[in-house]
Amino acid sequence: HAVAELVGVSKSYAGGVAALRSVDMVVEYGELLAIVGPSGSGKSTMLNLIGTLDRPSSGTVCIDGFDVATLSDRQLSALRSRRIGFVFQQFHLAAGRDALGNVADGLLYTGAGRRDREQRAEAALTRVGLGKRLTHRPYQLSGGERQRVAIARAVAGDPPLLLADEPTGNLDSVAGGGVMELLHELHQSGTTILVITHDREIADSLPRQVQMRDGQVV
Ligand code: ADP
Ligand code: ADP
């Protein structure tokens, strides 16, 4: 199986808006790709479906070999914690927790003890170049560093899929370039990464892009 497979996927919202219309798409393990398209083209809807935050109106969504239609909400939430790492434009870090705590908290779902979680968090922060910033809180970090903490949190549990929603949207071009470089490095070391963006330049810098328009892949 693939890490994500969408077959004939449609999504309509209340009021009848067809946000996705019969989309087929496969993301293989080891890929680094962009979903790119203008505002309203269906990118967030794709993110929510692939991230198992929402279910399709019709068609099949399989993540890491699991058909989401066959899973209860509880099973879906377990799949999401274990198999998908999320990175957002707004870093979504806890202001009262230092970098180590933010990343360690992201591993609570594993049931591992604090010591174990902190060791894994330190390893993840080292991996993103923040091994010397473990005890810094978000306000003591630059925007680029905050996003690196968020990326460390997303990959600390080694999920098969990393979903990054406009990961550079809140950063200047230098910090944004650094974050994209980090995503390339993680990809080189085997992480599967899907970037959602409206930025054509970012999409062009990745090995593959899926272009969306009016709810369809073009
Ligand atoms: P993008 O992320 O590319 O901007 P979206 O997936 O957010 O696109 O939106 C696709 C279409 O679905 C748009 O027409 C949008 O207005 C509509 N839409 C998105 N979310 C909702 C919602 N919760 N309820 C109704 N319509 C929605
Ligand atoms: P936007 O790009 O519209 O500003 P976000 O990138 O913050 O929104 O969130 C995109 C989607 O992910 C939304 O549907 C939101 O509800 C969901 N989401 C936001 N934060 C988290 C989180 N920490 N874990 C899981 N889902 C989240």
PDB file of C-alpha atoms and ligand atoms in Angstrom:
ATOM      1  CA  HIS A   1       0.000   0.000   0.000  1.00  0.00           C
ATOM      2  CA  ALA A   2       0.877   3.702  -0.247  1.00  0.00           C
ATOM      3  CA  VAL A   3       1.142   6.147   2.646  1.00  0.00           C
ATOM      4  CA  ALA A   4      -1.948   7.944   1.310  1.00  0.00           C
ATOM      5  CA  GLU A   5      -4.316   6.830  -1.400  1.00  0.00           C
ATOM      6  CA  LEU A   6      -7.425   8.739  -2.483  1.00  0.00           C
ATOM      7  CA  VAL A   7      -9.765   7.101  -4.977  1.00  0.00           C
ATOM      8  CA  GLY A   8     -12.738   9.004  -6.418  1.00  0.00           C
ATOM      9  CA  VAL A   9     -12.838  11.298  -3.407  1.00  0.00           C
ATOM     10  CA  SER A  10     -15.497  13.987  -3.251  1.00  0.00           C
ATOM     11  CA  LYS A  11     -16.290  16.339  -0.404  1.00  0.00           C
ATOM     12  CA  SER A  12     -19.288  18.606  -0.139  1.00  0.00           C
ATOM     13  CA  TYR A  13     -20.012  20.935   2.739  1.00  0.00           C
ATOM     14  CA  ALA A  14     -23.384  21.923   4.130  1.00  0.00           C
ATOM     15  CA  GLY A  15     -24.898  24.352   1.660  1.00  0.00           C
ATOM     16  CA  GLY A  16     -23.799  22.196  -1.229  1.00  0.00           C
ATOM     17  CA  VAL A  17     -20.305  23.549  -1.870  1.00  0.00           C
ATOM     18  CA  ALA A  18     -18.379  20.834  -3.739  1.00  0.00           C
ATOM     19  CA  ALA A  19     -14.908  21.412  -2.290  1.00  0.00           C
ATOM     20  CA  LEU A  20     -13.431  18.272  -3.922  1.00  0.00           C
ATOM     21  CA  ARG A  21     -14.729  16.536  -7.011  1.00  0.00           C
ATOM     22  CA  SER A  22     -13.668  12.968  -7.693  1.00  0.00           C
ATOM     23  CA  VAL A  23     -10.012  13.286  -6.762  1.00  0.00           C
ATOM     24  CA  ASP A  24      -7.552  10.421  -7.297  1.00  0.00           C
ATOM     25  CA  MET A  25      -4.140  10.755  -5.731  1.00  0.00           C
ATOM     26  CA  VAL A  26      -1.400   8.493  -4.379  1.00  0.00           C
ATOM     27  CA  VAL A  27       1.453   9.491  -2.090  1.00  0.00           C
ATOM     28  CA  GLU A  28       4.174   6.849  -1.953  1.00  0.00           C
ATOM     29  CA  TYR A  29       6.463   6.269   1.027  1.00  0.00           C
ATOM     30  CA  GLY A  30       9.557   8.448   0.807  1.00  0.00           C
ATOM     31  CA  GLU A  31       8.029  11.211  -1.297  1.00  0.00           C
ATOM     32  CA  LEU A  32       8.372  14.957  -0.767  1.00  0.00           C
ATOM     33  CA  LEU A  33       5.549  16.678  -2.604  1.00  0.00           C
ATOM     34  CA  ALA A  34       3.434  19.800  -2.683  1.00  0.00           C
ATOM     35  CA  ILE A  35      -0.281  20.237  -3.063  1.00  0.00           C
ATOM     36  CA  VAL A  36      -0.474  23.648  -4.680  1.00  0.00           C
ATOM     37  CA  GLY A  37      -3.340  25.809  -5.831  1.00  0.00           C
ATOM     38  CA  PRO A  38      -5.067  29.144  -5.356  1.00  0.00           C
ATOM     39  CA  SER A  39      -7.314  30.018  -2.426  1.00  0.00           C
ATOM     40  CA  GLY A  40     -10.560  28.041  -2.562  1.00  0.00           C
ATOM     41  CA  SER A  41      -9.145  25.275  -4.780  1.00  0.00           C
ATOM     42  CA  GLY A  42      -9.609  22.597  -2.091  1.00  0.00           C
ATOM     43  CA  LYS A  43      -6.176  22.348  -0.443  1.00  0.00           C
ATOM     44  CA  SER A  44      -7.414  22.613   3.144  1.00  0.00           C
ATOM     45  CA  THR A  45     -10.104  20.066   2.400  1.00  0.00           C
ATOM     46  CA  MET A  46      -7.373  17.715   1.096  1.00  0.00           C
ATOM     47  CA  LEU A  47      -5.303  18.370   4.228  1.00  0.00           C
ATOM     48  CA  ASN A  48      -8.267  17.577   6.460  1.00  0.00           C
ATOM     49  CA  LEU A  49      -9.020  14.336   4.587  1.00  0.00           C
ATOM     50  CA  ILE A  50      -5.410  13.104   4.375  1.00  0.00           C
ATOM     51  CA  GLY A  51      -4.887  14.206   7.983  1.00  0.00           C
ATOM     52  CA  THR A  52      -8.007  12.166   8.934  1.00  0.00           C
ATOM     53  CA  LEU A  53      -9.494  15.279  10.557  1.00  0.00           C
ATOM     54  CA  ASP A  54     -12.520  14.832   8.316  1.00  0.00           C
ATOM     55  CA  ARG A  55     -14.109  12.068   6.231  1.00  0.00           C
ATOM     56  CA  PRO A  56     -14.989  12.165   2.526  1.00  0.00           C
ATOM     57  CA  SER A  57     -18.591  12.523   1.284  1.00  0.00           C
ATOM     58  CA  SER A  58     -17.820   9.739  -1.196  1.00  0.00           C
ATOM     59  CA  GLY A  59     -14.824   7.788  -2.419  1.00  0.00           C
ATOM     60  CA  THR A  60     -12.066   6.069  -0.465  1.00  0.00           C
ATOM     61  CA  VAL A  61      -9.260   7.514   1.647  1.00  0.00           C
ATOM     62  CA  CYS A  62      -6.591   5.040   2.811  1.00  0.00           C
ATOM     63  CA  ILE A  63      -3.815   6.191   5.134  1.00  0.00           C
ATOM     64  CA  ASP A  64      -0.849   3.888   5.780  1.00  0.00           C
ATOM     65  CA  GLY A  65      -3.025   1.028   4.524  1.00  0.00           C
ATOM     66  CA  PHE A  66      -6.119   1.800   6.598  1.00  0.00           C
ATOM     67  CA  ASP A  67      -9.410   2.706   4.926  1.00  0.00           C
ATOM     68  CA  VAL A  68     -10.676   5.550   7.118  1.00  0.00           C
ATOM     69  CA  ALA A  69     -14.308   4.564   6.427  1.00  0.00           C
ATOM     70  CA  THR A  70     -13.767   1.314   8.350  1.00  0.00           C
ATOM     71  CA  LEU A  71     -12.464   3.056  11.476  1.00  0.00           C
ATOM     72  CA  SER A  72     -14.412   4.483  14.413  1.00  0.00           C
ATOM     73  CA  ASP A  73     -13.707   8.072  15.462  1.00  0.00           C
ATOM     74  CA  ARG A  74     -11.614   6.704  18.304  1.00  0.00           C
ATOM     75  CA  GLN A  75      -9.568   4.463  15.997  1.00  0.00           C
ATOM     76  CA  LEU A  76      -9.170   7.341  13.576  1.00  0.00           C
ATOM     77  CA  SER A  77      -7.841   9.575  16.310  1.00  0.00           C
ATOM     78  CA  ALA A  78      -5.339   6.854  17.323  1.00  0.00           C
ATOM     79  CA  LEU A  79      -4.244   6.500  13.687  1.00  0.00           C
ATOM     80  CA  ARG A  80      -3.814  10.280  13.474  1.00  0.00           C
ATOM     81  CA  SER A  81      -1.644  10.484  16.618  1.00  0.00           C
ATOM     82  CA  ARG A  82       0.612   7.605  15.631  1.00  0.00           C
ATOM     83  CA  ARG A  83       0.890   7.928  11.895  1.00  0.00           C
ATOM     84  CA  ILE A  84       0.611  11.616  10.997  1.00  0.00           C
ATOM     85  CA  GLY A  85       2.751  14.541  12.081  1.00  0.00           C
ATOM     86  CA  PHE A  86       1.220  17.998  11.640  1.00  0.00           C
ATOM     87  CA  VAL A  87       2.984  21.305  11.052  1.00  0.00           C
ATOM     88  CA  PHE A  88       0.954  24.499  10.695  1.00  0.00           C
ATOM     89  CA  GLN A  89       1.558  28.049   9.583  1.00  0.00           C
ATOM     90  CA  GLN A  90       0.882  29.269  13.144  1.00  0.00           C
ATOM     91  CA  PHE A  91       3.330  27.108  15.032  1.00  0.00           C
ATOM     92  CA  HIS A  92       0.782  26.051  17.700  1.00  0.00           C
ATOM     93  CA  LEU A  93       3.387  25.745  20.458  1.00  0.00           C
ATOM     94  CA  ALA A  94       2.479  25.912  24.145  1.00  0.00           C
ATOM     95  CA  ALA A  95       3.756  29.306  25.360  1.00  0.00           C
ATOM     96  CA  GLY A  96       4.388  28.083  28.905  1.00  0.00           C
ATOM     97  CA  ARG A  97       6.517  25.092  27.889  1.00  0.00           C
ATOM     98  CA  ASP A  98      10.112  25.147  26.727  1.00  0.00           C
ATOM     99  CA  ALA A  99      11.226  23.546  23.460  1.00  0.00           C
ATOM    100  CA  LEU A 100      11.928  20.205  25.138  1.00  0.00           C
ATOM    101  CA  GLY A 101       8.533  20.220  26.877  1.00  0.00           C
ATOM    102  CA  ASN A 102       6.663  21.108  23.702  1.00  0.00           C
ATOM    103  CA  VAL A 103       8.233  18.209  21.828  1.00  0.00           C
ATOM    104  CA  ALA A 104       7.995  15.767  24.764  1.00  0.00           C
ATOM    105  CA  ASP A 105       4.275  16.599  25.182  1.00  0.00           C
ATOM    106  CA  GLY A 106       3.788  15.614  21.558  1.00  0.00           C
ATOM    107  CA  LEU A 107       4.770  12.076  22.591  1.00  0.00           C
ATOM    108  CA  LEU A 108       2.201  11.738  25.405  1.00  0.00           C
ATOM    109  CA  TYR A 109       0.081   9.548  23.137  1.00  0.00           C
ATOM    110  CA  THR A 110       2.821   6.880  23.229  1.00  0.00           C
ATOM    111  CA  GLY A 111       2.278   6.297  26.940  1.00  0.00           C
ATOM    112  CA  ALA A 112       6.049   6.499  27.446  1.00  0.00           C
ATOM    113  CA  GLY A 113       7.383   7.938  30.709  1.00  0.00           C
ATOM    114  CA  ARG A 114       8.655  11.498  31.019  1.00  0.00           C
ATOM    115  CA  ARG A 115      12.358  10.554  30.918  1.00  0.00           C
ATOM    116  CA  ASP A 116      11.888   8.510  27.764  1.00  0.00           C
ATOM    117  CA  ARG A 117       9.800  11.218  26.108  1.00  0.00           C
ATOM    118  CA  GLU A 118      12.394  13.866  26.951  1.00  0.00           C
ATOM    119  CA  GLN A 119      15.194  11.753  25.519  1.00  0.00           C
ATOM    120  CA  ARG A 120      13.306  11.321  22.288  1.00  0.00           C
ATOM    121  CA  ALA A 121      12.411  15.023  22.284  1.00  0.00           C
ATOM    122  CA  GLU A 122      16.056  15.994  22.696  1.00  0.00           C
ATOM    123  CA  ALA A 123      17.017  13.723  19.804  1.00  0.00           C
ATOM    124  CA  ALA A 124      14.322  15.301  17.608  1.00  0.00           C
ATOM    125  CA  LEU A 125      15.373  18.839  18.538  1.00  0.00           C
ATOM    126  CA  THR A 126      19.001  17.958  17.786  1.00  0.00           C
ATOM    127  CA  ARG A 127      17.866  16.626  14.428  1.00  0.00           C
ATOM    128  CA  VAL A 128      16.336  20.014  13.529  1.00  0.00           C
ATOM    129  CA  GLY A 129      19.396  21.931  14.716  1.00  0.00           C
ATOM    130  CA  LEU A 130      18.003  23.077  18.076  1.00  0.00           C
ATOM    131  CA  GLY A 131      20.054  20.864  20.405  1.00  0.00           C
ATOM    132  CA  LYS A 132      21.261  24.043  22.118  1.00  0.00           C
ATOM    133  CA  ARG A 133      17.784  25.530  22.609  1.00  0.00           C
ATOM    134  CA  LEU A 134      16.137  22.864  24.745  1.00  0.00           C
ATOM    135  CA  THR A 135      15.160  25.129  27.627  1.00  0.00           C
ATOM    136  CA  HIS A 136      14.071  28.121  25.541  1.00  0.00           C
ATOM    137  CA  ARG A 137      10.400  29.016  25.551  1.00  0.00           C
ATOM    138  CA  PRO A 138       8.680  30.004  22.312  1.00  0.00           C
ATOM    139  CA  TYR A 139       8.960  33.774  23.027  1.00  0.00           C
ATOM    140  CA  GLN A 140      12.748  33.357  23.325  1.00  0.00           C
ATOM    141  CA  LEU A 141      12.991  31.806  19.880  1.00  0.00           C
ATOM    142  CA  SER A 142      12.855  33.312  16.386  1.00  0.00           C
ATOM    143  CA  GLY A 143       9.989  32.439  14.055  1.00  0.00           C
ATOM    144  CA  GLY A 144      12.176  30.005  12.138  1.00  0.00           C
ATOM    145  CA  GLU A 145      13.278  28.334  15.391  1.00  0.00           C
ATOM    146  CA  ARG A 146       9.666  28.050  16.563  1.00  0.00           C
ATOM    147  CA  GLN A 147       8.744  26.305  13.349  1.00  0.00           C
ATOM    148  CA  ARG A 148      11.719  23.953  13.838  1.00  0.00           C
ATOM    149  CA  VAL A 149      10.386  23.082  17.297  1.00  0.00           C
ATOM    150  CA  ALA A 150       6.998  22.378  15.716  1.00  0.00           C
ATOM    151  CA  ILE A 151       8.693  20.181  13.114  1.00  0.00           C
ATOM    152  CA  ALA A 152      10.660  18.355  15.837  1.00  0.00           C
ATOM    153  CA  ARG A 153       7.367  17.722  17.650  1.00  0.00           C
ATOM    154  CA  ALA A 154       5.785  16.446  14.449  1.00  0.00           C
ATOM    155  CA  VAL A 155       8.597  13.972  13.658  1.00  0.00           C
ATOM    156  CA  ALA A 156       9.604  12.917  17.198  1.00  0.00           C
ATOM    157  CA  GLY A 157       7.385   9.836  17.021  1.00  0.00           C
ATOM    158  CA  ASP A 158       8.636   8.943  13.512  1.00  0.00           C
ATOM    159  CA  PRO A 159       5.219   9.053  11.826  1.00  0.00           C
ATOM    160  CA  PRO A 160       5.050   7.594   8.317  1.00  0.00           C
ATOM    161  CA  LEU A 161       3.618  10.912   7.040  1.00  0.00           C
ATOM    162  CA  LEU A 162       4.426  14.541   7.808  1.00  0.00           C
ATOM    163  CA  LEU A 163       1.748  17.042   6.726  1.00  0.00           C
ATOM    164  CA  ALA A 164       2.941  20.641   6.544  1.00  0.00           C
ATOM    165  CA  ASP A 165       0.259  23.294   5.983  1.00  0.00           C
ATOM    166  CA  GLU A 166       1.863  26.519   4.646  1.00  0.00           C
ATOM    167  CA  PRO A 167       4.906  25.857   6.872  1.00  0.00           C
ATOM    168  CA  THR A 168       6.681  29.048   5.761  1.00  0.00           C
ATOM    169  CA  GLY A 169       3.567  31.243   5.619  1.00  0.00           C
ATOM    170  CA  ASN A 170       4.452  33.107   8.798  1.00  0.00           C
ATOM    171  CA  LEU A 171       8.187  33.458   8.138  1.00  0.00           C
ATOM    172  CA  ASP A 172      10.401  35.896   6.257  1.00  0.00           C
ATOM    173  CA  SER A 173      12.162  34.505   3.201  1.00  0.00           C
ATOM    174  CA  VAL A 174      15.417  33.656   4.997  1.00  0.00           C
ATOM    175  CA  ALA A 175      13.699  31.744   7.821  1.00  0.00           C
ATOM    176  CA  GLY A 176      11.301  30.191   5.303  1.00  0.00           C
ATOM    177  CA  GLY A 177      14.228  29.030   3.181  1.00  0.00           C
ATOM    178  CA  GLY A 178      15.784  27.437   6.264  1.00  0.00           C
ATOM    179  CA  VAL A 179      12.578  25.579   7.057  1.00  0.00           C
ATOM    180  CA  MET A 180      12.316  24.287   3.472  1.00  0.00           C
ATOM    181  CA  GLU A 181      15.964  23.189   3.656  1.00  0.00           C
ATOM    182  CA  LEU A 182      15.165  21.283   6.843  1.00  0.00           C
ATOM    183  CA  LEU A 183      12.209  19.561   5.154  1.00  0.00           C
ATOM    184  CA  HIS A 184      14.558  18.531   2.321  1.00  0.00           C
ATOM    185  CA  GLU A 185      17.016  17.113   4.887  1.00  0.00           C
ATOM    186  CA  LEU A 186      14.280  15.150   6.645  1.00  0.00           C
ATOM    187  CA  HIS A 187      13.157  13.829   3.271  1.00  0.00           C
ATOM    188  CA  GLN A 188      16.745  12.754   2.477  1.00  0.00           C
ATOM    189  CA  SER A 189      16.756  10.750   5.685  1.00  0.00           C
ATOM    190  CA  GLY A 190      13.540   8.968   4.704  1.00  0.00           C
ATOM    191  CA  THR A 191      10.598  11.026   6.002  1.00  0.00           C
ATOM    192  CA  THR A 192       7.542  11.235   3.732  1.00  0.00           C
ATOM    193  CA  ILE A 193       6.404  14.864   3.551  1.00  0.00           C
ATOM    194  CA  LEU A 194       3.372  16.528   2.004  1.00  0.00           C
ATOM    195  CA  VAL A 195       3.463  20.329   1.890  1.00  0.00           C
ATOM    196  CA  ILE A 196       0.269  22.311   1.312  1.00  0.00           C
ATOM    197  CA  THR A 197       0.965  25.703  -0.202  1.00  0.00           C
ATOM    198  CA  HIS A 198      -0.394  28.443  -2.428  1.00  0.00           C
ATOM    199  CA  ASP A 199       3.230  29.475  -3.157  1.00  0.00           C
ATOM    200  CA  ARG A 200       4.251  28.354  -6.609  1.00  0.00           C
ATOM    201  CA  GLU A 201       7.950  28.953  -5.891  1.00  0.00           C
ATOM    202  CA  ILE A 202       7.874  26.539  -2.954  1.00  0.00           C
ATOM    203  CA  ALA A 203       5.977  23.948  -4.991  1.00  0.00           C
ATOM    204  CA  ASP A 204       8.521  24.278  -7.815  1.00  0.00           C
ATOM    205  CA  SER A 205      11.367  23.589  -5.370  1.00  0.00           C
ATOM    206  CA  LEU A 206       9.967  20.144  -4.485  1.00  0.00           C
ATOM    207  CA  PRO A 207      10.419  16.872  -6.421  1.00  0.00           C
ATOM    208  CA  ARG A 208       6.688  16.565  -7.162  1.00  0.00           C
ATOM    209  CA  GLN A 209       3.660  18.815  -7.126  1.00  0.00           C
ATOM    210  CA  VAL A 210      -0.041  18.107  -7.368  1.00  0.00           C
ATOM    211  CA  GLN A 211      -1.928  21.128  -8.681  1.00  0.00           C
ATOM    212  CA  MET A 212      -5.477  21.799  -7.556  1.00  0.00           C
ATOM    213  CA  ARG A 213      -8.099  23.972  -9.176  1.00  0.00           C
ATOM    214  CA  ASP A 214     -11.813  24.176  -8.364  1.00  0.00           C
ATOM    215  CA  GLY A 215     -11.738  21.004  -6.291  1.00  0.00           C
ATOM    216  CA  GLN A 216      -9.931  18.890  -8.856  1.00  0.00           C
ATOM    217  CA  VAL A 217      -6.373  17.766  -9.496  1.00  0.00           C
ATOM    218  CA  VAL A 218      -5.259  19.338 -12.784  1.00  0.00           C
TER     219      VAL A 218
HETATM  220  P1  ADP B   1      -8.143  26.138  -0.083  1.00  0.00           P
HETATM  221  O1  ADP B   1      -7.535  25.532   1.136  1.00  0.00           O
HETATM  222  O2  ADP B   1      -7.435  25.796  -1.362  1.00  0.00           O
HETATM  223  O3  ADP B   1      -8.319  27.628   0.078  1.00  0.00           O
HETATM  224  P2  ADP B   1     -10.646  24.918   0.804  1.00  0.00           P
HETATM  225  O4  ADP B   1     -10.509  23.461   0.833  1.00  0.00           O
HETATM  226  O5  ADP B   1     -10.549  25.683   2.085  1.00  0.00           O
HETATM  227  O6  ADP B   1      -9.615  25.524  -0.286  1.00  0.00           O
HETATM  228  O7  ADP B   1     -12.041  25.301   0.138  1.00  0.00           O
HETATM  229  C1  ADP B   1     -12.579  24.696  -1.024  1.00  0.00           C
HETATM  230  C2  ADP B   1     -14.004  25.181  -1.200  1.00  0.00           C
HETATM  231  O8  ADP B   1     -14.828  24.681  -0.144  1.00  0.00           O
HETATM  232  C3  ADP B   1     -14.161  26.695  -1.175  1.00  0.00           C
HETATM  233  O9  ADP B   1     -15.206  27.034  -2.063  1.00  0.00           O
HETATM  234  C4  ADP B   1     -14.563  26.977   0.257  1.00  0.00           C
HETATM  235  O10 ADP B   1     -15.299  28.167   0.345  1.00  0.00           O
HETATM  236  C5  ADP B   1     -15.401  25.764   0.592  1.00  0.00           C
HETATM  237  N1  ADP B   1     -15.361  25.399   2.025  1.00  0.00           N
HETATM  238  C6  ADP B   1     -14.262  25.066   2.739  1.00  0.00           C
HETATM  239  N2  ADP B   1     -14.566  24.751   4.005  1.00  0.00           N
HETATM  240  C7  ADP B   1     -15.921  24.897   4.101  1.00  0.00           C
HETATM  241  C8  ADP B   1     -16.879  24.719   5.169  1.00  0.00           C
HETATM  242  N3  ADP B   1     -16.489  24.308   6.391  1.00  0.00           N
HETATM  243  N4  ADP B   1     -18.181  24.946   4.888  1.00  0.00           N
HETATM  244  C9  ADP B   1     -18.571  25.342   3.654  1.00  0.00           C
HETATM  245  N5  ADP B   1     -17.737  25.532   2.627  1.00  0.00           N
HETATM  246  C10 ADP B   1     -16.430  25.314   2.836  1.00  0.00           C
HETATM  247  P1  ADP B   2      -5.445  27.827   8.692  1.00  0.00           P
HETATM  248  O1  ADP B   2      -4.395  27.334   7.711  1.00  0.00           O
HETATM  249  O2  ADP B   2      -6.837  27.861   8.125  1.00  0.00           O
HETATM  250  O3  ADP B   2      -5.073  29.065   9.460  1.00  0.00           O
HETATM  251  P2  ADP B   2      -4.484  25.779  10.532  1.00  0.00           P
HETATM  252  O4  ADP B   2      -3.333  25.532   9.598  1.00  0.00           O
HETATM  253  O5  ADP B   2      -4.231  26.310  11.882  1.00  0.00           O
HETATM  254  O6  ADP B   2      -5.602  26.682   9.833  1.00  0.00           O
HETATM  255  O7  ADP B   2      -5.317  24.417  10.682  1.00  0.00           O
HETATM  256  C1  ADP B   2      -5.667  23.634   9.552  1.00  0.00           C
HETATM  257  C2  ADP B   2      -6.612  22.531  10.025  1.00  0.00           C
HETATM  258  O8  ADP B   2      -6.007  21.712  11.033  1.00  0.00           O
HETATM  259  C3  ADP B   2      -7.893  23.052  10.635  1.00  0.00           C
HETATM  260  O9  ADP B   2      -8.949  22.220  10.203  1.00  0.00           O
HETATM  261  C4  ADP B   2      -7.690  22.949  12.137  1.00  0.00           C
HETATM  262  O10 ADP B   2      -8.908  22.692  12.813  1.00  0.00           O
HETATM  263  C5  ADP B   2      -6.769  21.737  12.246  1.00  0.00           C
HETATM  264  N1  ADP B   2      -5.809  21.847  13.366  1.00  0.00           N
HETATM  265  C6  ADP B   2      -5.265  22.993  13.851  1.00  0.00           C
HETATM  266  N2  ADP B   2      -4.405  22.723  14.847  1.00  0.00           N
HETATM  267  C7  ADP B   2      -4.378  21.373  15.003  1.00  0.00           C
HETATM  268  C8  ADP B   2      -3.667  20.469  15.867  1.00  0.00           C
HETATM  269  N3  ADP B   2      -2.798  20.906  16.779  1.00  0.00           N
HETATM  270  N4  ADP B   2      -3.880  19.139  15.734  1.00  0.00           N
HETATM  271  C9  ADP B   2      -4.752  18.681  14.818  1.00  0.00           C
HETATM  272  N5  ADP B   2      -5.447  19.489  13.991  1.00  0.00           N
HETATM  273  C10 ADP B   2      -5.277  20.806  14.061  1.00  0.00           C
END
